[in-house]
Coordinates of N, CA and C in Angstrom, one line a residue:
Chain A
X290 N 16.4 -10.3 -1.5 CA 15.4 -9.2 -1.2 C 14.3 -9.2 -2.2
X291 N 13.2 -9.6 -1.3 CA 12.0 -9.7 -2.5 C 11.6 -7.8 -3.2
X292 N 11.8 -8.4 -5.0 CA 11.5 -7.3 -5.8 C 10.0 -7.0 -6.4
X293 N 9.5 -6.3 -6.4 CA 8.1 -6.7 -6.8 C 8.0 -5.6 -8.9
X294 N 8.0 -6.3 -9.4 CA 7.3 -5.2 -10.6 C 6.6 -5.5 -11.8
X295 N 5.9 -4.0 -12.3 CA 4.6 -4.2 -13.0 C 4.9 -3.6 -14.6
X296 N 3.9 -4.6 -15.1 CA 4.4 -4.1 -16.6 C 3.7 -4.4 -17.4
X297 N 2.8 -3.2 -17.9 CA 3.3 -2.0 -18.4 C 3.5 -1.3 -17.7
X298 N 4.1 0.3 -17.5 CA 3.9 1.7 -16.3 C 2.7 1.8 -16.8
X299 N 2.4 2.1 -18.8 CA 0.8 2.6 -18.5 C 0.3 1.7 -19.7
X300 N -1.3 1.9 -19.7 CA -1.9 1.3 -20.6 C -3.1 2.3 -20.9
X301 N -3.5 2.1 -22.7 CA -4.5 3.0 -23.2 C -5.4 1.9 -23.4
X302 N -6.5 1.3 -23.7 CA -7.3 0.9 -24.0 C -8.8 1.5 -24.0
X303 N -9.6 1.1 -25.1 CA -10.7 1.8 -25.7 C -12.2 0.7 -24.8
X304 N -13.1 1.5 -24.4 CA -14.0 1.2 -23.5 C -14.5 -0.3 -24.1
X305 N -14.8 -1.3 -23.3 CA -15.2 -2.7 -23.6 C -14.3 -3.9 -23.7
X306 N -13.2 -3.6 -23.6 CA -11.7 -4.6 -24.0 C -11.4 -5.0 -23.0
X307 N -11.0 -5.9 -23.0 CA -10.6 -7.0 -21.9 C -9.1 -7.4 -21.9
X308 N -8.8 -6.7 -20.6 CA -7.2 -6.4 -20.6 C -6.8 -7.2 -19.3
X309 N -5.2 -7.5 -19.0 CA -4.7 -8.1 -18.4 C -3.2 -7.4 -17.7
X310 N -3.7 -7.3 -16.4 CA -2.2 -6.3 -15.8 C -1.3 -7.2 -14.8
X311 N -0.2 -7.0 -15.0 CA 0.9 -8.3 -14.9 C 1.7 -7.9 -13.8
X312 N 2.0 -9.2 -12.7 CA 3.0 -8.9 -11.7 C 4.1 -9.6 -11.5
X313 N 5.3 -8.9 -11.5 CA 6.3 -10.4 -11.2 C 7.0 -10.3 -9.8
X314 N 7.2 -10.8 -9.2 CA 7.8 -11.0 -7.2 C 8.7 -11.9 -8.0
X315 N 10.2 -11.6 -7.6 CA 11.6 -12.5 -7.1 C 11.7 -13.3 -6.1
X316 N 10.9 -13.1 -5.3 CA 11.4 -14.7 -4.2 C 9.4 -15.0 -4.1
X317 N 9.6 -16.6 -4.4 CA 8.4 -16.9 -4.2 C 7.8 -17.5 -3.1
X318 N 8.6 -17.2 -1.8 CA 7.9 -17.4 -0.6 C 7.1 -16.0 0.0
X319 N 6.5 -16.0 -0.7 CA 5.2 -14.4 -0.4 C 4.0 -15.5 0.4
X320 N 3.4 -14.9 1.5 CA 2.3 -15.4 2.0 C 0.9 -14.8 1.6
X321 N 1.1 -13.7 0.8 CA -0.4 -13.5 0.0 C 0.1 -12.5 -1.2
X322 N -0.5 -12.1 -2.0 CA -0.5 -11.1 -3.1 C -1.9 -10.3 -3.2
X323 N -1.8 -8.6 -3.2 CA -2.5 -8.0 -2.7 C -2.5 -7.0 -4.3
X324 N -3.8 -7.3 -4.5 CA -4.3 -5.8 -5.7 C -5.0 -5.0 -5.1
X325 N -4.3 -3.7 -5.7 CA -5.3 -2.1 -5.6 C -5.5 -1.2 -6.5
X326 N -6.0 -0.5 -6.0 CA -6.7 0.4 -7.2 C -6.3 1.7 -6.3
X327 N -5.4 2.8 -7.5 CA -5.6 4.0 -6.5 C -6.4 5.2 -7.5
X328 N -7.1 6.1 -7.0 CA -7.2 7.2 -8.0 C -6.4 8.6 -7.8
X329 N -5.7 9.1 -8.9 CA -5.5 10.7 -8.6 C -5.3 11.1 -7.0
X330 N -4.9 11.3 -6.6 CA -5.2 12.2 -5.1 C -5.5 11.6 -4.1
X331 N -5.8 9.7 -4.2 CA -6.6 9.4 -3.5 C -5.9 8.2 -2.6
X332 N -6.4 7.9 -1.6 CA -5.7 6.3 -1.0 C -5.8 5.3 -1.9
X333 N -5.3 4.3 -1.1 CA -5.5 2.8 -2.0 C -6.8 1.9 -2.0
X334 N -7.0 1.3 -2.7 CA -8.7 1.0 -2.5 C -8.1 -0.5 -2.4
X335 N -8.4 -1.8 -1.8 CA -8.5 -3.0 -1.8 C -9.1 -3.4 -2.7
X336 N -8.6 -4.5 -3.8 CA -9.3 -4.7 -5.0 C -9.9 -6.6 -4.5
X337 N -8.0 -7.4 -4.5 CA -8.6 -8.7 -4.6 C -7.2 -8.9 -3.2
X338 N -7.3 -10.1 -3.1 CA -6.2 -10.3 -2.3 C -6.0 -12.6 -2.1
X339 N -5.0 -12.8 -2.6 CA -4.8 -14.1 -2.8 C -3.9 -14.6 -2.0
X340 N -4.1 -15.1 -1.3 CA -3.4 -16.0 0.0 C -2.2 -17.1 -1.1
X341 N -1.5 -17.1 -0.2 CA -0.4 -18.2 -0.9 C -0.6 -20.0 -1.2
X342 N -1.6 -20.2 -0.8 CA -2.8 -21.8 -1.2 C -3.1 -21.2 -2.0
X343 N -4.1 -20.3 -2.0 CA -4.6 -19.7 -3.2 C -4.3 -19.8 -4.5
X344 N -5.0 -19.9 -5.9 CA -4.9 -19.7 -7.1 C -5.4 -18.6 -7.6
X345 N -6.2 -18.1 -7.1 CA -7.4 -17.4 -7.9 C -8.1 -16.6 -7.2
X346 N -8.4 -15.1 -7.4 CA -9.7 -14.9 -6.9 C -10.1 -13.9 -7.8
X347 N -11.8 -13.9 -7.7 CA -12.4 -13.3 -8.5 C -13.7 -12.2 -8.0
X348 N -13.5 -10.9 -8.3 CA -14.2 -10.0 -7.6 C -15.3 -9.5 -8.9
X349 N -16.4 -9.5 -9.0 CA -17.1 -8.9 -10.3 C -16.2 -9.2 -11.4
X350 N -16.1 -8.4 -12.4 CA -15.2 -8.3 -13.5 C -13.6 -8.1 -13.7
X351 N -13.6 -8.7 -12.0 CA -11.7 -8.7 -11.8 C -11.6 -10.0 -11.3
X352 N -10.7 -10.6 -12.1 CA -9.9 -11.6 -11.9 C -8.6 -11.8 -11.3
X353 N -8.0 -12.4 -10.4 CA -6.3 -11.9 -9.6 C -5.8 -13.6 -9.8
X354 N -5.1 -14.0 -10.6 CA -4.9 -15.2 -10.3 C -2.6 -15.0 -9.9
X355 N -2.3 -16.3 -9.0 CA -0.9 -16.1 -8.5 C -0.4 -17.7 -8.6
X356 N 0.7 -17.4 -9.3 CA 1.3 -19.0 -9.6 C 2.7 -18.4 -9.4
X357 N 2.6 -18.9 -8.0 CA 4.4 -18.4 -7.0 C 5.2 -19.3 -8.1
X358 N 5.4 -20.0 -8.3 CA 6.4 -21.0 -9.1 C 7.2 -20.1 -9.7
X359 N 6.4 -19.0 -10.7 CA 6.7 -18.1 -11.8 C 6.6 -17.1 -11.0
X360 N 6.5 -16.7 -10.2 CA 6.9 -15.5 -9.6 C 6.3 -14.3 -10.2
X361 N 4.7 -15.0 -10.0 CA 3.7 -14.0 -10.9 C 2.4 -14.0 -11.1
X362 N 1.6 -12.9 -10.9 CA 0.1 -12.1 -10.6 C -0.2 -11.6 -11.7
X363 N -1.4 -11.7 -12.3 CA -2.0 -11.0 -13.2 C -3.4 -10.6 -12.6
X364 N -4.0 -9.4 -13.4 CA -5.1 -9.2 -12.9 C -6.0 -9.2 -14.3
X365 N -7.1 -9.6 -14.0 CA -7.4 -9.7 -15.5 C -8.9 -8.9 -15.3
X366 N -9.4 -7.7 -16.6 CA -10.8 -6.7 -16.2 C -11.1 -7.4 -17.4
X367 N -12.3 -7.7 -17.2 CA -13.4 -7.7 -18.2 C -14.5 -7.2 -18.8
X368 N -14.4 -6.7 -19.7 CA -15.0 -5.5 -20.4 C -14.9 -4.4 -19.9
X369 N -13.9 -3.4 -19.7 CA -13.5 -2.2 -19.4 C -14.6 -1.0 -19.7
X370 N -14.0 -0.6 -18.6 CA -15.3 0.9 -18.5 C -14.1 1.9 -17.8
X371 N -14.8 3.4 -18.5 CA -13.8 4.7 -18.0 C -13.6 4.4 -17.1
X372 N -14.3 4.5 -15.7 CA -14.3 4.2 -14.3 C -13.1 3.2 -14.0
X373 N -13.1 2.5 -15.2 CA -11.8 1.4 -14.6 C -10.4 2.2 -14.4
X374 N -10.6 3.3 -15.0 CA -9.1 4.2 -15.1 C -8.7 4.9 -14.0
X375 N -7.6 4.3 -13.6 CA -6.7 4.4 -12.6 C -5.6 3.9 -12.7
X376 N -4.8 3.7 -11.8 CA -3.3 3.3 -11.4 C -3.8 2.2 -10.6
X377 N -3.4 0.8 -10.9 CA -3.5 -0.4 -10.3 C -1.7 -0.9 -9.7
X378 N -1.8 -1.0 -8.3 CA -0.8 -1.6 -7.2 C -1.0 -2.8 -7.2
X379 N 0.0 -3.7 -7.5 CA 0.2 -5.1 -6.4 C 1.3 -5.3 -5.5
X380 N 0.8 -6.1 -4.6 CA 1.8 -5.8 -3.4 C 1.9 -7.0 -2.7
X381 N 3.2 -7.8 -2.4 CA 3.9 -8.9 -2.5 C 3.9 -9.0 -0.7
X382 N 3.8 -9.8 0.2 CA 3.9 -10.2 1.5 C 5.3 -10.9 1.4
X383 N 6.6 -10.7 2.3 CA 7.3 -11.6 1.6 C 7.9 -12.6 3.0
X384 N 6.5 -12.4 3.6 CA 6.9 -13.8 5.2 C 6.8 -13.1 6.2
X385 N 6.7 -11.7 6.4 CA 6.4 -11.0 7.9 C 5.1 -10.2 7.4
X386 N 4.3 -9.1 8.2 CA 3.3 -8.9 8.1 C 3.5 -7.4 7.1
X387 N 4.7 -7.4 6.7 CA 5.1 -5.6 5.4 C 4.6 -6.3 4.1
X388 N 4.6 -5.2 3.2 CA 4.3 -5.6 2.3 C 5.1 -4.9 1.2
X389 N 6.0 -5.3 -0.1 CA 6.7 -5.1 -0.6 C 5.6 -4.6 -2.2
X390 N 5.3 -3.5 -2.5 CA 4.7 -2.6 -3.5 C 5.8 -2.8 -5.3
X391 N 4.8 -3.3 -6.0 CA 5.7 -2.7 -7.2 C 4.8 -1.0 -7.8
X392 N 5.6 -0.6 -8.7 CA 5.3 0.8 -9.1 C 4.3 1.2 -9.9
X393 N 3.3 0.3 -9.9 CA 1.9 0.3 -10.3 C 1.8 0.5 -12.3
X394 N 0.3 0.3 -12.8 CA 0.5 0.5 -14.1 C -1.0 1.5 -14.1
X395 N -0.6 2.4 -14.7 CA -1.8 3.7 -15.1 C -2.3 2.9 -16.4
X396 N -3.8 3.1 -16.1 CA -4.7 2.3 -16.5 C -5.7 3.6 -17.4
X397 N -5.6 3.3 -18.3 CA -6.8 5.2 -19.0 C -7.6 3.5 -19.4
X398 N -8.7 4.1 -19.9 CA -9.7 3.5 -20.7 C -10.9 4.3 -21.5
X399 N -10.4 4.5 -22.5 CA -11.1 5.8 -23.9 C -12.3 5.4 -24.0
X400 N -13.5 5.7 -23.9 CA -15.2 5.8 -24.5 C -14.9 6.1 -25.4
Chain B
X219 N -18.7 2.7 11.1 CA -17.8 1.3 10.3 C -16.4 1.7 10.6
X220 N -15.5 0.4 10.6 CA -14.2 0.7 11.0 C -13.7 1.2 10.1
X221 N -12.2 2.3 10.2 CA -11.9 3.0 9.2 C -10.5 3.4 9.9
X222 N -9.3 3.7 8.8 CA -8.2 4.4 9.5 C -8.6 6.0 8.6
X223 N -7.9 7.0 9.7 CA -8.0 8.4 9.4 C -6.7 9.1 9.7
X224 N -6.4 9.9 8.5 CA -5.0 10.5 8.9 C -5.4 12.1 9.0
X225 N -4.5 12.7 9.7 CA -4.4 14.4 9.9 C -3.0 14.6 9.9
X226 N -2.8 16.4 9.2 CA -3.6 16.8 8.7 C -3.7 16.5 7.2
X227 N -4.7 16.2 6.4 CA -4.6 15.5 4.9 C -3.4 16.3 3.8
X228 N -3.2 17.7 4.5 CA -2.4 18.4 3.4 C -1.3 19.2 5.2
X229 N -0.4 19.6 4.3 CA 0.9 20.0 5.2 C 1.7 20.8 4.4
X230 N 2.0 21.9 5.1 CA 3.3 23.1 4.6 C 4.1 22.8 5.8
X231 N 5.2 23.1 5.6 CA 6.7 23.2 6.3 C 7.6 23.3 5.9
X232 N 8.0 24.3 6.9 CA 9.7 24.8 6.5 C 10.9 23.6 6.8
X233 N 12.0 23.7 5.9 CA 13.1 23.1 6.2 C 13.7 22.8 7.9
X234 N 13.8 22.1 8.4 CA 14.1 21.9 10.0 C 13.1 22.0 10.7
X235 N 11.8 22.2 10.6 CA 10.4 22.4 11.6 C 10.5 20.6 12.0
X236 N 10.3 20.8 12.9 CA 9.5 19.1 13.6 C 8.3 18.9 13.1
X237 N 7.4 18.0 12.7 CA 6.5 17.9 12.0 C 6.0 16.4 12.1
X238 N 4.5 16.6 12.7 CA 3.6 14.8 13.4 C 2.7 14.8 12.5
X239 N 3.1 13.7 11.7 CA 1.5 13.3 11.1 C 0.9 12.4 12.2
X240 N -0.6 12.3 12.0 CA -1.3 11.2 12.9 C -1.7 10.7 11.8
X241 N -2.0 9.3 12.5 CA -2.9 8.2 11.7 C -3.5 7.6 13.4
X242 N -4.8 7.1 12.6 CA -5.8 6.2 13.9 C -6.5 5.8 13.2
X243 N -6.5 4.3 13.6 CA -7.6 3.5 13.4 C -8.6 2.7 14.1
X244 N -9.6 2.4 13.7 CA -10.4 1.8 14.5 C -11.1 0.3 14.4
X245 N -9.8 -0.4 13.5 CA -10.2 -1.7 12.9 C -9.8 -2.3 14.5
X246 N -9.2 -1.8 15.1 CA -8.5 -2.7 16.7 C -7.5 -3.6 15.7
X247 N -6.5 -3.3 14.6 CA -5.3 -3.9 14.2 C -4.4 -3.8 15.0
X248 N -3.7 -4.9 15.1 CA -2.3 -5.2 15.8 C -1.1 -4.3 15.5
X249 N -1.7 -4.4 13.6 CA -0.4 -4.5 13.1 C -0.3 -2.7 12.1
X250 N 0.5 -2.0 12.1 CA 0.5 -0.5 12.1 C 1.3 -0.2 10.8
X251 N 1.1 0.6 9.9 CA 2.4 0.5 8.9 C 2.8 2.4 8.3
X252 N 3.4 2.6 8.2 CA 4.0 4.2 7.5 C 4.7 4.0 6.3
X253 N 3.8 4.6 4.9 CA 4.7 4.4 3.7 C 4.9 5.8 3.1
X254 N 5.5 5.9 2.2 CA 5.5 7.1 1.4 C 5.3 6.8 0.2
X255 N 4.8 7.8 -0.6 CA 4.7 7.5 -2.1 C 5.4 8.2 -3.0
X256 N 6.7 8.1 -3.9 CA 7.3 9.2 -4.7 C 6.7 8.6 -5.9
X257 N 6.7 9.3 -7.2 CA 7.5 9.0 -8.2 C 8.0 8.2 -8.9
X258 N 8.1 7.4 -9.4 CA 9.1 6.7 -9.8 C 9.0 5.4 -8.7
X259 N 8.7 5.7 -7.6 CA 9.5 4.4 -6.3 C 8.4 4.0 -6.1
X260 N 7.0 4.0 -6.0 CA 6.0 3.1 -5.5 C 5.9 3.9 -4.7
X261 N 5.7 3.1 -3.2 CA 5.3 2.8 -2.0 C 6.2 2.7 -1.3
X262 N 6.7 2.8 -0.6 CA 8.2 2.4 0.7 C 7.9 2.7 1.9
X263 N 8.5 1.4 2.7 CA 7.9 1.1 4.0 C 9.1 2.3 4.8
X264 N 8.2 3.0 5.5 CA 9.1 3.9 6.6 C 9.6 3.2 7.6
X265 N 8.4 2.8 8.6 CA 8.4 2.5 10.1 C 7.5 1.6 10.1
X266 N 6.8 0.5 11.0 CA 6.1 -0.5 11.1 C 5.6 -0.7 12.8
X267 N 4.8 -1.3 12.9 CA 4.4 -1.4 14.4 C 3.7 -3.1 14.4
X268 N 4.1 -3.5 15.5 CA 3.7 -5.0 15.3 C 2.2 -5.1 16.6
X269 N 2.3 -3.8 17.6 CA 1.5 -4.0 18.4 C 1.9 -3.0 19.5
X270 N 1.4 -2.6 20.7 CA 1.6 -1.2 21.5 C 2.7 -1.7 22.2
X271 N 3.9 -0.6 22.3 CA 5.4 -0.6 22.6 C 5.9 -1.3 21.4
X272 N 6.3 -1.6 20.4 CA 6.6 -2.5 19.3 C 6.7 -0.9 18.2
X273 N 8.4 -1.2 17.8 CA 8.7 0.0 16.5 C 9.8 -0.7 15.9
X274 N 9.1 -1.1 14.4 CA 10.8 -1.4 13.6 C 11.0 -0.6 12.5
X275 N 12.8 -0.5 12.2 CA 12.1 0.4 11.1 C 12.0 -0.4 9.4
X276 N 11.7 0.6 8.4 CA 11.6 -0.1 7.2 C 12.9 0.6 6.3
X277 N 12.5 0.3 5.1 CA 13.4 0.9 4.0 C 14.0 2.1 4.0
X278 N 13.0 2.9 4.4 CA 13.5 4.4 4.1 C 13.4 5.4 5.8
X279 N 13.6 4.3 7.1 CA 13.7 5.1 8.0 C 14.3 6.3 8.3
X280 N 15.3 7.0 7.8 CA 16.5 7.7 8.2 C 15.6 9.3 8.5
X281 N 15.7 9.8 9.3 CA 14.9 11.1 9.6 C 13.5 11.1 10.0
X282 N 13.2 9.8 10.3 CA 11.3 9.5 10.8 C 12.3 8.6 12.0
X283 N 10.6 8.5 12.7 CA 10.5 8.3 14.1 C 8.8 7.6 14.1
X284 N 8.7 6.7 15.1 CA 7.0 6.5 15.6 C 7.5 6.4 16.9
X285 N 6.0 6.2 17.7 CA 5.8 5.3 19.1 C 4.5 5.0 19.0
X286 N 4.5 4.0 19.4 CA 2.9 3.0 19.7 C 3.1 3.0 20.9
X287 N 1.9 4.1 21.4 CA 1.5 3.8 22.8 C -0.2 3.1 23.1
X288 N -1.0 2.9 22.2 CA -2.1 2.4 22.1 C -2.3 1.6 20.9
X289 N -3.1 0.5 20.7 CA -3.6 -0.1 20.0 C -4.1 1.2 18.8
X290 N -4.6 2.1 18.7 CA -5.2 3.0 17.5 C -4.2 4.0 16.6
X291 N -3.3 4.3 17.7 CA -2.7 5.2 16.8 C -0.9 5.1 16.7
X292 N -0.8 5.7 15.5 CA 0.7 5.2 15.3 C 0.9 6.7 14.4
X293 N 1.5 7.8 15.1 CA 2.0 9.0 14.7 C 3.7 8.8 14.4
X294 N 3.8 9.5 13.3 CA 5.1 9.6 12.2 C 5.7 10.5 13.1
X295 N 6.6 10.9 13.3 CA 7.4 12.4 13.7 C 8.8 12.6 12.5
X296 N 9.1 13.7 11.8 CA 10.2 13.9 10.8 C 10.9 14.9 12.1
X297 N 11.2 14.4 12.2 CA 12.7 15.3 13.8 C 12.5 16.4 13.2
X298 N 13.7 16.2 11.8 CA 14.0 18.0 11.3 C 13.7 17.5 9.7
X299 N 12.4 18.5 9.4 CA 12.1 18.3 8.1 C 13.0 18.5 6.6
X300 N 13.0 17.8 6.1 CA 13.8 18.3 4.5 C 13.5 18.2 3.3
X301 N 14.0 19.1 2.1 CA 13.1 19.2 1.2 C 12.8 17.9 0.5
X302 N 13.6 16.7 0.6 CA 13.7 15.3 0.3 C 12.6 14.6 0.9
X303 N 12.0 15.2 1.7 CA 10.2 14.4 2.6 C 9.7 14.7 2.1
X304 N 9.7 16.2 1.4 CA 8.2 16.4 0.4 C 7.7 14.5 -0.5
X305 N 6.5 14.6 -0.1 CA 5.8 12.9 -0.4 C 4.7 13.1 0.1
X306 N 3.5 12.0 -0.4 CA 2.8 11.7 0.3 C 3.0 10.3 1.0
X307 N 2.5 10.8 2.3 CA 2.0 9.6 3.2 C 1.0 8.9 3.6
X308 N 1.4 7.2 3.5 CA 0.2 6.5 3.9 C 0.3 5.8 4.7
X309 N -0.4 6.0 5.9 CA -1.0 4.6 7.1 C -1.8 3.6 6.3
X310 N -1.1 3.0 7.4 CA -2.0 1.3 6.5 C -2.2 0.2 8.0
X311 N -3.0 -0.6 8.3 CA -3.2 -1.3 9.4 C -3.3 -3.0 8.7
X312 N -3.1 -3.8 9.1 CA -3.4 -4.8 8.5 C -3.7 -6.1 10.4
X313 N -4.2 -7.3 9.7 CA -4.9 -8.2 10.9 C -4.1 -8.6 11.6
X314 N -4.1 -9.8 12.5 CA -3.4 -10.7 13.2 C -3.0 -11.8 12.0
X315 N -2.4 -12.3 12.5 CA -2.1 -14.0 11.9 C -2.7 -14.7 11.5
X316 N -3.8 -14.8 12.8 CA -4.3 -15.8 12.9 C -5.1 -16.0 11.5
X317 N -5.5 -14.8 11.0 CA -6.2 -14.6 10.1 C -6.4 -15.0 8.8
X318 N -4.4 -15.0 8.7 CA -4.1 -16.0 7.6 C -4.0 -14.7 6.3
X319 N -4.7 -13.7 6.5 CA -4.7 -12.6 5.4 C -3.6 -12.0 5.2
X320 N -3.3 -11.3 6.1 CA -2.9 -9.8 6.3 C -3.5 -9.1 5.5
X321 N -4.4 -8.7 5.3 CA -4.9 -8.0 4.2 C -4.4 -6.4 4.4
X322 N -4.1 -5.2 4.1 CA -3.4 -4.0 4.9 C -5.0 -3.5 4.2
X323 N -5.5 -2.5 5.0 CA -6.0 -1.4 5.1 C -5.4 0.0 5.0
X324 N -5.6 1.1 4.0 CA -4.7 2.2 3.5 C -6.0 3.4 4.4
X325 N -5.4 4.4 4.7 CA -6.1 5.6 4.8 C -5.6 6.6 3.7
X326 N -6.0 7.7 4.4 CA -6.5 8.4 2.8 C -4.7 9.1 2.2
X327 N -4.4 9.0 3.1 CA -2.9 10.1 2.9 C -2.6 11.4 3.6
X328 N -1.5 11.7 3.7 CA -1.5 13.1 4.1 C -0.3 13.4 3.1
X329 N -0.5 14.8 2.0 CA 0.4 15.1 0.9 C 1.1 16.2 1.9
X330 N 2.9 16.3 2.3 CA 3.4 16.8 2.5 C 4.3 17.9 1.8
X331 N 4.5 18.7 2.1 CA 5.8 19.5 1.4 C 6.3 20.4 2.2
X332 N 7.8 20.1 1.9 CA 9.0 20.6 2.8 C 9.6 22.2 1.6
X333 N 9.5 23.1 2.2 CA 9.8 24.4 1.5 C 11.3 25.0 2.3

């Protein structure tokens, strides 16, 4: 049973820092890996999304790279801004069209 | 622009009331999904729709219900509500195959609570 989880639960970092938020999946037959962004109160926002050929993808100042071997996603922000603070989802496909959620990492980022 | 849309966004209910969320979308997705969000658990797959007449269930089926009778909409039904539903819920739609993505599309939520 594919496991999906994220770590840290949360993270503080001070405005401009270039941080890195980590995923690990248990079975590495996943057909894509999916980042989100949620806010407070709000739905999930589509961040990046990497197909299982895939290595890499890169949206503005987000980076999503997935190396199934290791059974693992990182998302990497570059130079951090308040706005980046939120709760960040990834979310594991694990061969049918569901998607298996780890329990996201709250993201502050202090001015 | 295509978009999914759930009603009603907020919900009161008593213990044993029957109670329909809707969700509709208008990406023309095949593919249909019902999650909840606690606490502690993430995300968890309720119910799933692969396409119209098509219902399986997920993780945390026990007390939910759908039917897909059209391509757009895929309504939740909680038979007899309990204070253990209190959650929010999310629809989500995601492509065909062919596509190679699945990428899921989320709507906004509907925050429930069971009194």
């Amino acid at each position: 049973k594919q496991e999906v989880t994220q770590i840290p639960a949360a993270l503080s970092v001070p405005e401009g820092e270039n941080l890195v938020l980590n995923c690990s999946f248990t079975d590495s037959a996943i057909y894509n890996l999916q980042w989100f962004r949620q806010d407070p109160g709000k739905g999930l926002t589509s961040l990046l999304l990497i197909q299982s050929s895939q290595r890499e993808q890169t949206s503005g100042r987000l980076n999503a790279s997935l190396d199934k071997s290791s059974g693992r996603s990182t998302l990497y922000i570059a130079a951090s801004q308040p706005g980046d603070s939120a709760t960040y989802l990834c979310a594991a496909t694990p061969g049918t069209y569901k998607y298996i959620f780890g329990t996201g990492t709250r993201l502050k980022v202090l001015a | 622009d295509a978009e999914i849309t759930q009603s009603p966004r907020h919900k009161i209910t008593e213990t044993g009331r029957q109670v329909t969320l809707a969700c509709h979308q208008t990406w023309n997705h095949n593919n249909m999904f019902w999650y909840r969000q606690d606490l502690g658990h993430g995300l968890r797959l309720i119910h799933y729709s692969y396409g119209v007449h098509d219902t399986n269930k997920g993780e945390v089926s026990d007390g939910y219900s759908v039917s897909r009778s059209n391509t757009e909409d895929l309504p939740l039904t909680l038979e007899s509500a309990a204070s253990s539903q209190t959650s929010v819920y999310f629809c989500a739609s995601s492509e065909l195959p062919e596509s190679s993505s699945y990428e899921q599309y989320f709507g906004p939520g509907t925050r429930l609570t069971v009194t």
